[in-house]
């Protein structure tokens, strides 16, 4: 709602730094970083020295740079480096839960690729503790896969069942549950 309200204010007064800042914040908290950057950039065009917008802009720029670097490292198979860089991105704003939840899932997946089952479980559990709806299903799937890799088949079945219960049409959850059930027998 804040994003929409700020959008209406911008339509009325396109050079409203307050409205641009507010709309950027709304997008930031939704983890729509490009949109946040665009609004803050626009506000800085009207006042390049606006202290709070400048601070937010720089903070988001740090997060985005680290997240991009981590993604590149992960794509190149440098998972340990990616994990470290994603952790640095999280540390920039420890209250940015819409970013942190999905990023913890990425960290968990990187640990899975390195067969670091306990670390994968820990990162997925961190994501679940945040209770961010968008990342919860992926975190449950990571938990199932990590327990499967650690040969903790009953726990793997538990997590895959939780994923199926949460989103019954998720093919990844159904497939994982089948694998875990076969492994349990």
mmCIF file of N, CA and C in Angstrom, residues 21-104:
data_model
loop_
_atom_site.group_PDB
_atom_site.id
_atom_site.type_symbol
_atom_site.label_atom_id
_atom_site.label_comp_id
_atom_site.label_asym_id
_atom_site.label_seq_id
_atom_site.Cartn_x
_atom_site.Cartn_y
_atom_site.Cartn_z
ATOM 1 N N UNK A 21 11.480 8.821 -2.095
ATOM 2 C CA UNK A 21 12.182 8.093 -1.034
ATOM 3 C C UNK A 21 11.270 7.018 -0.437
ATOM 4 N N UNK A 22 10.042 7.377 -0.151
ATOM 5 C CA UNK A 22 9.083 6.434 0.437
ATOM 6 C C UNK A 22 8.806 5.270 -0.502
ATOM 7 N N UNK A 23 8.620 5.569 -1.770
ATOM 8 C CA UNK A 23 8.346 4.502 -2.736
ATOM 9 C C UNK A 23 9.570 3.589 -2.874
ATOM 10 N N UNK A 24 10.752 4.185 -2.869
ATOM 11 C CA UNK A 24 11.976 3.383 -2.899
ATOM 12 C C UNK A 24 12.067 2.461 -1.692
ATOM 13 N N UNK A 25 11.698 2.971 -0.521
ATOM 14 C CA UNK A 25 11.704 2.145 0.697
ATOM 15 C C UNK A 25 10.725 0.987 0.571
ATOM 16 N N UNK A 26 9.547 1.271 0.027
ATOM 17 C CA UNK A 26 8.558 0.216 -0.159
ATOM 18 C C UNK A 26 9.095 -0.893 -1.040
ATOM 19 N N UNK A 27 9.694 -0.513 -2.146
ATOM 20 C CA UNK A 27 10.274 -1.515 -3.043
ATOM 21 C C UNK A 27 11.443 -2.243 -2.376
ATOM 22 N N UNK A 28 12.216 -1.518 -1.595
ATOM 23 C CA UNK A 28 13.342 -2.128 -0.887
ATOM 24 C C UNK A 28 12.843 -3.234 0.042
ATOM 25 N N UNK A 29 11.809 -2.942 0.810
ATOM 26 C CA UNK A 29 11.307 -3.926 1.765
ATOM 27 C C UNK A 29 10.602 -5.091 1.080
ATOM 28 N N UNK A 30 10.262 -4.933 -0.180
ATOM 29 C CA UNK A 30 9.721 -6.038 -0.975
ATOM 30 C C UNK A 30 10.846 -6.786 -1.693
ATOM 31 N N UNK A 31 12.070 -6.326 -1.506
ATOM 32 C CA UNK A 31 13.273 -6.864 -2.160
ATOM 33 C C UNK A 31 13.219 -6.668 -3.672
ATOM 34 N N UNK A 32 12.536 -5.641 -4.107
ATOM 35 C CA UNK A 32 12.546 -5.248 -5.521
ATOM 36 C C UNK A 32 13.600 -4.153 -5.667
ATOM 37 N N UNK A 33 14.839 -4.608 -5.639
ATOM 38 C CA UNK A 33 15.972 -3.697 -5.522
ATOM 39 C C UNK A 33 16.137 -2.758 -6.704
ATOM 40 N N UNK A 34 15.931 -3.240 -7.897
ATOM 41 C CA UNK A 34 16.091 -2.364 -9.069
ATOM 42 C C UNK A 34 15.099 -1.203 -9.010
ATOM 43 N N UNK A 35 13.867 -1.500 -8.625
ATOM 44 C CA UNK A 35 12.851 -0.441 -8.527
ATOM 45 C C UNK A 35 13.221 0.558 -7.425
ATOM 46 N N UNK A 36 13.716 0.052 -6.310
ATOM 47 C CA UNK A 36 14.145 0.935 -5.224
ATOM 48 C C UNK A 36 15.279 1.841 -5.701
ATOM 49 N N UNK A 37 16.247 1.243 -6.381
ATOM 50 C CA UNK A 37 17.376 2.031 -6.892
ATOM 51 C C UNK A 37 16.897 3.117 -7.854
ATOM 52 N N UNK A 38 15.974 2.762 -8.731
ATOM 53 C CA UNK A 38 15.462 3.738 -9.698
ATOM 54 C C UNK A 38 14.812 4.922 -9.004
ATOM 55 N N UNK A 39 14.010 4.665 -7.988
ATOM 56 C CA UNK A 39 13.331 5.753 -7.284
ATOM 57 C C UNK A 39 14.319 6.611 -6.492
ATOM 58 N N UNK A 40 15.260 5.971 -5.842
ATOM 59 C CA UNK A 40 16.246 6.740 -5.090
ATOM 60 C C UNK A 40 17.170 7.518 -6.019
ATOM 61 N N UNK A 41 17.514 6.941 -7.155
ATOM 62 C CA UNK A 41 18.326 7.650 -8.147
ATOM 63 C C UNK A 41 17.592 8.901 -8.623
ATOM 64 N N UNK A 42 16.306 8.735 -8.889
ATOM 65 C CA UNK A 42 15.487 9.863 -9.338
ATOM 66 C C UNK A 42 15.436 10.951 -8.262
ATOM 67 N N UNK A 43 15.294 10.557 -6.993
ATOM 68 C CA UNK A 43 15.287 11.530 -5.905
ATOM 69 C C UNK A 43 16.625 12.258 -5.824
ATOM 70 N N UNK A 44 17.706 11.539 -6.033
ATOM 71 C CA UNK A 44 19.036 12.151 -5.962
ATOM 72 C C UNK A 44 19.302 13.098 -7.135
ATOM 73 N N UNK A 45 18.579 12.917 -8.224
ATOM 74 C CA UNK A 45 18.703 13.876 -9.327
ATOM 75 C C UNK A 45 18.192 15.249 -8.889
ATOM 76 N N UNK A 46 17.142 15.262 -8.071
ATOM 77 C CA UNK A 46 16.575 16.529 -7.583
ATOM 78 C C UNK A 46 17.413 17.117 -6.454
ATOM 79 N N UNK A 47 18.000 16.258 -5.631
ATOM 80 C CA UNK A 47 18.844 16.727 -4.533
ATOM 81 C C UNK A 47 19.974 15.713 -4.323
ATOM 82 N N UNK A 48 21.109 15.904 -5.010
ATOM 83 C CA UNK A 48 22.224 14.947 -4.934
ATOM 84 C C UNK A 48 22.810 14.765 -3.531
ATOM 85 N N UNK A 49 22.534 15.696 -2.645
ATOM 86 C CA UNK A 49 23.106 15.609 -1.300
ATOM 87 C C UNK A 49 22.059 15.251 -0.245
ATOM 88 N N UNK A 50 20.903 14.753 -0.656
ATOM 89 C CA UNK A 50 19.855 14.362 0.291
ATOM 90 C C UNK A 50 20.389 13.207 1.140
ATOM 91 N N UNK A 51 20.604 13.479 2.417
ATOM 92 C CA UNK A 51 21.338 12.573 3.281
ATOM 93 C C UNK A 51 20.707 11.176 3.405
ATOM 94 N N UNK A 52 19.423 11.100 3.736
ATOM 95 C CA UNK A 52 18.830 9.781 3.980
ATOM 96 C C UNK A 52 18.696 8.969 2.686
ATOM 97 N N UNK A 53 18.347 9.630 1.581
ATOM 98 C CA UNK A 53 18.245 8.912 0.307
ATOM 99 C C UNK A 53 19.628 8.420 -0.119
ATOM 100 N N UNK A 54 20.600 9.268 0.031
ATOM 101 C CA UNK A 54 21.971 8.910 -0.347
ATOM 102 C C UNK A 54 22.467 7.708 0.471
ATOM 103 N N UNK A 55 22.162 7.701 1.766
ATOM 104 C CA UNK A 55 22.559 6.600 2.645
ATOM 105 C C UNK A 55 21.892 5.299 2.219
ATOM 106 N N UNK A 56 20.587 5.361 1.961
ATOM 107 C CA UNK A 56 19.845 4.163 1.547
ATOM 108 C C UNK A 56 20.341 3.657 0.201
ATOM 109 N N UNK A 57 20.580 4.578 -0.698
ATOM 110 C CA UNK A 57 21.058 4.228 -2.035
ATOM 111 C C UNK A 57 22.405 3.495 -1.940
ATOM 112 N N UNK A 58 23.307 4.043 -1.161
ATOM 113 C CA UNK A 58 24.634 3.435 -1.014
ATOM 114 C C UNK A 58 24.549 2.062 -0.345
ATOM 115 N N UNK A 59 23.678 1.956 0.650
ATOM 116 C CA UNK A 59 23.504 0.683 1.350
ATOM 117 C C UNK A 59 22.993 -0.389 0.374
ATOM 118 N N UNK A 60 21.985 -0.047 -0.407
ATOM 119 C CA UNK A 60 21.433 -1.001 -1.361
ATOM 120 C C UNK A 60 22.452 -1.348 -2.444
ATOM 121 N N UNK A 61 23.225 -0.363 -2.841
ATOM 122 C CA UNK A 61 24.263 -0.604 -3.847
ATOM 123 C C UNK A 61 25.267 -1.650 -3.332
ATOM 124 N N UNK A 62 25.624 -1.558 -2.037
ATOM 125 C CA UNK A 62 26.524 -2.541 -1.424
ATOM 126 C C UNK A 62 25.901 -3.935 -1.442
ATOM 127 N N UNK A 63 24.639 -4.004 -1.052
ATOM 128 C CA UNK A 63 23.943 -5.297 -1.019
ATOM 129 C C UNK A 63 23.920 -5.913 -2.413
ATOM 130 N N UNK A 64 23.516 -5.106 -3.385
ATOM 131 C CA UNK A 64 23.383 -5.614 -4.752
ATOM 132 C C UNK A 64 24.732 -6.056 -5.325
ATOM 133 N N UNK A 65 25.771 -5.293 -5.050
ATOM 134 C CA UNK A 65 27.098 -5.641 -5.567
ATOM 135 C C UNK A 65 27.564 -6.970 -4.979
ATOM 136 N N UNK A 66 27.391 -7.122 -3.687
ATOM 137 C CA UNK A 66 27.811 -8.370 -3.043
ATOM 138 C C UNK A 66 26.967 -9.549 -3.528
ATOM 139 N N UNK A 67 25.659 -9.340 -3.645
ATOM 140 C CA UNK A 67 24.774 -10.419 -4.116
ATOM 141 C C UNK A 67 25.128 -10.819 -5.548
ATOM 142 N N UNK A 68 25.412 -9.844 -6.395
ATOM 143 C CA UNK A 68 25.809 -10.141 -7.775
ATOM 144 C C UNK A 68 27.139 -10.898 -7.824
ATOM 145 N N UNK A 69 28.101 -10.457 -7.019
ATOM 146 C CA UNK A 69 29.401 -11.130 -6.971
ATOM 147 C C UNK A 69 29.250 -12.573 -6.474
ATOM 148 N N UNK A 70 28.387 -12.758 -5.479
ATOM 149 C CA UNK A 70 28.154 -14.100 -4.947
ATOM 150 C C UNK A 70 27.526 -14.996 -6.002
ATOM 151 N N UNK A 71 26.553 -14.464 -6.723
ATOM 152 C CA UNK A 71 25.894 -15.245 -7.774
ATOM 153 C C UNK A 71 26.899 -15.660 -8.852
ATOM 154 N N UNK A 72 27.786 -14.743 -9.215
ATOM 155 C CA UNK A 72 28.818 -15.065 -10.212
ATOM 156 C C UNK A 72 29.755 -16.151 -9.690
ATOM 157 N N UNK A 73 30.150 -16.032 -8.441
ATOM 158 C CA UNK A 73 31.034 -17.044 -7.848
ATOM 159 C C UNK A 73 30.359 -18.405 -7.845
ATOM 160 N N UNK A 74 29.094 -18.421 -7.487
ATOM 161 C CA UNK A 74 28.341 -19.673 -7.450
ATOM 162 C C UNK A 74 28.246 -20.299 -8.843
ATOM 163 N N UNK A 75 27.960 -19.468 -9.838
ATOM 164 C CA UNK A 75 27.874 -19.954 -11.218
ATOM 165 C C UNK A 75 29.202 -20.543 -11.699
ATOM 166 N N UNK A 76 30.295 -20.026 -11.172
ATOM 167 C CA UNK A 76 31.625 -20.502 -11.552
ATOM 168 C C UNK A 76 32.076 -21.682 -10.694
ATOM 169 N N UNK A 77 31.185 -22.153 -9.825
ATOM 170 C CA UNK A 77 31.506 -23.302 -8.983
ATOM 171 C C UNK A 77 32.318 -22.958 -7.750
ATOM 172 N N UNK A 78 32.472 -21.680 -7.461
ATOM 173 C CA UNK A 78 33.221 -21.237 -6.285
ATOM 174 C C UNK A 78 32.227 -21.002 -5.142
ATOM 175 N N UNK A 79 31.691 -22.106 -4.640
ATOM 176 C CA UNK A 79 30.588 -22.026 -3.688
ATOM 177 C C UNK A 79 30.999 -21.455 -2.332
ATOM 178 N N UNK A 80 32.173 -21.782 -1.860
ATOM 179 C CA UNK A 80 32.627 -21.256 -0.572
ATOM 180 C C UNK A 80 32.746 -19.730 -0.628
ATOM 181 N N UNK A 81 33.308 -19.252 -1.723
ATOM 182 C CA UNK A 81 33.428 -17.801 -1.907
ATOM 183 C C UNK A 81 32.042 -17.155 -2.015
ATOM 184 N N UNK A 82 31.138 -17.823 -2.723
ATOM 185 C CA UNK A 82 29.774 -17.306 -2.869
ATOM 186 C C UNK A 82 29.094 -17.195 -1.511
ATOM 187 N N UNK A 83 29.243 -18.219 -0.694
ATOM 188 C CA UNK A 83 28.618 -18.225 0.640
ATOM 189 C C UNK A 83 29.127 -17.050 1.452
ATOM 190 N N UNK A 84 30.423 -16.872 1.449
ATOM 191 C CA UNK A 84 31.033 -15.777 2.211
ATOM 192 C C UNK A 84 30.500 -14.418 1.732
ATOM 193 N N UNK A 85 30.392 -14.250 0.425
ATOM 194 C CA UNK A 85 29.938 -12.980 -0.135
ATOM 195 C C UNK A 85 28.446 -12.761 0.137
ATOM 196 N N UNK A 86 27.630 -13.824 0.068
ATOM 197 C CA UNK A 86 26.214 -13.679 0.430
ATOM 198 C C UNK A 86 26.074 -13.296 1.903
ATOM 199 N N UNK A 87 26.915 -13.879 2.758
ATOM 200 C CA UNK A 87 26.875 -13.520 4.190
ATOM 201 C C UNK A 87 27.232 -12.038 4.375
ATOM 202 N N UNK A 88 28.183 -11.554 3.593
ATOM 203 C CA UNK A 88 28.542 -10.127 3.657
ATOM 204 C C UNK A 88 27.361 -9.267 3.219
ATOM 205 N N UNK A 89 26.648 -9.695 2.185
ATOM 206 C CA UNK A 89 25.479 -8.945 1.711
ATOM 207 C C UNK A 89 24.403 -8.894 2.792
ATOM 208 N N UNK A 90 24.180 -10.005 3.471
ATOM 209 C CA UNK A 90 23.196 -10.063 4.551
ATOM 210 C C UNK A 90 23.587 -9.116 5.679
ATOM 211 N N UNK A 91 24.878 -9.057 5.978
ATOM 212 C CA UNK A 91 25.367 -8.236 7.085
ATOM 213 C C UNK A 91 25.170 -6.739 6.847
ATOM 214 N N UNK A 92 25.022 -6.333 5.609
ATOM 215 C CA UNK A 92 24.825 -4.908 5.314
ATOM 216 C C UNK A 92 23.538 -4.396 5.959
ATOM 217 N N UNK A 93 22.495 -5.208 5.946
ATOM 218 C CA UNK A 93 21.230 -4.835 6.599
ATOM 219 C C UNK A 93 20.592 -6.097 7.164
ATOM 220 N N UNK A 94 20.867 -6.348 8.429
ATOM 221 C CA UNK A 94 20.398 -7.575 9.085
ATOM 222 C C UNK A 94 18.893 -7.587 9.309
ATOM 223 N N UNK A 95 18.196 -6.525 8.966
ATOM 224 C CA UNK A 95 16.741 -6.474 9.134
ATOM 225 C C UNK A 95 16.008 -6.547 7.788
ATOM 226 N N UNK A 96 16.720 -6.796 6.727
ATOM 227 C CA UNK A 96 16.125 -6.824 5.380
ATOM 228 C C UNK A 96 15.684 -8.255 5.063
ATOM 229 N N UNK A 97 14.623 -8.703 5.748
ATOM 230 C CA UNK A 97 14.198 -10.093 5.719
ATOM 231 C C UNK A 97 13.739 -10.575 4.346
ATOM 232 N N UNK A 98 13.178 -9.691 3.536
ATOM 233 C CA UNK A 98 12.746 -10.096 2.194
ATOM 234 C C UNK A 98 13.946 -10.467 1.321
ATOM 235 N N UNK A 99 15.096 -9.972 1.657
ATOM 236 C CA UNK A 99 16.339 -10.331 0.958
ATOM 237 C C UNK A 99 17.033 -11.490 1.672
ATOM 238 N N UNK A 100 17.040 -11.457 2.984
ATOM 239 C CA UNK A 100 17.803 -12.436 3.760
ATOM 240 C C UNK A 100 17.253 -13.853 3.587
ATOM 241 N N UNK A 101 15.935 -14.023 3.638
ATOM 242 C CA UNK A 101 15.357 -15.361 3.510
ATOM 243 C C UNK A 101 15.783 -16.070 2.235
ATOM 244 N N UNK A 102 15.520 -15.466 1.068
ATOM 245 C CA UNK A 102 15.956 -16.112 -0.186
ATOM 246 C C UNK A 102 17.476 -16.269 -0.283
ATOM 247 N N UNK A 103 18.224 -15.355 0.296
ATOM 248 C CA UNK A 103 19.684 -15.451 0.245
ATOM 249 C C UNK A 103 20.185 -16.611 1.097
ATOM 250 N N UNK A 104 19.542 -16.837 2.244
ATOM 251 C CA UNK A 104 19.909 -17.992 3.065
ATOM 252 C C UNK A 104 19.620 -19.299 2.331
#
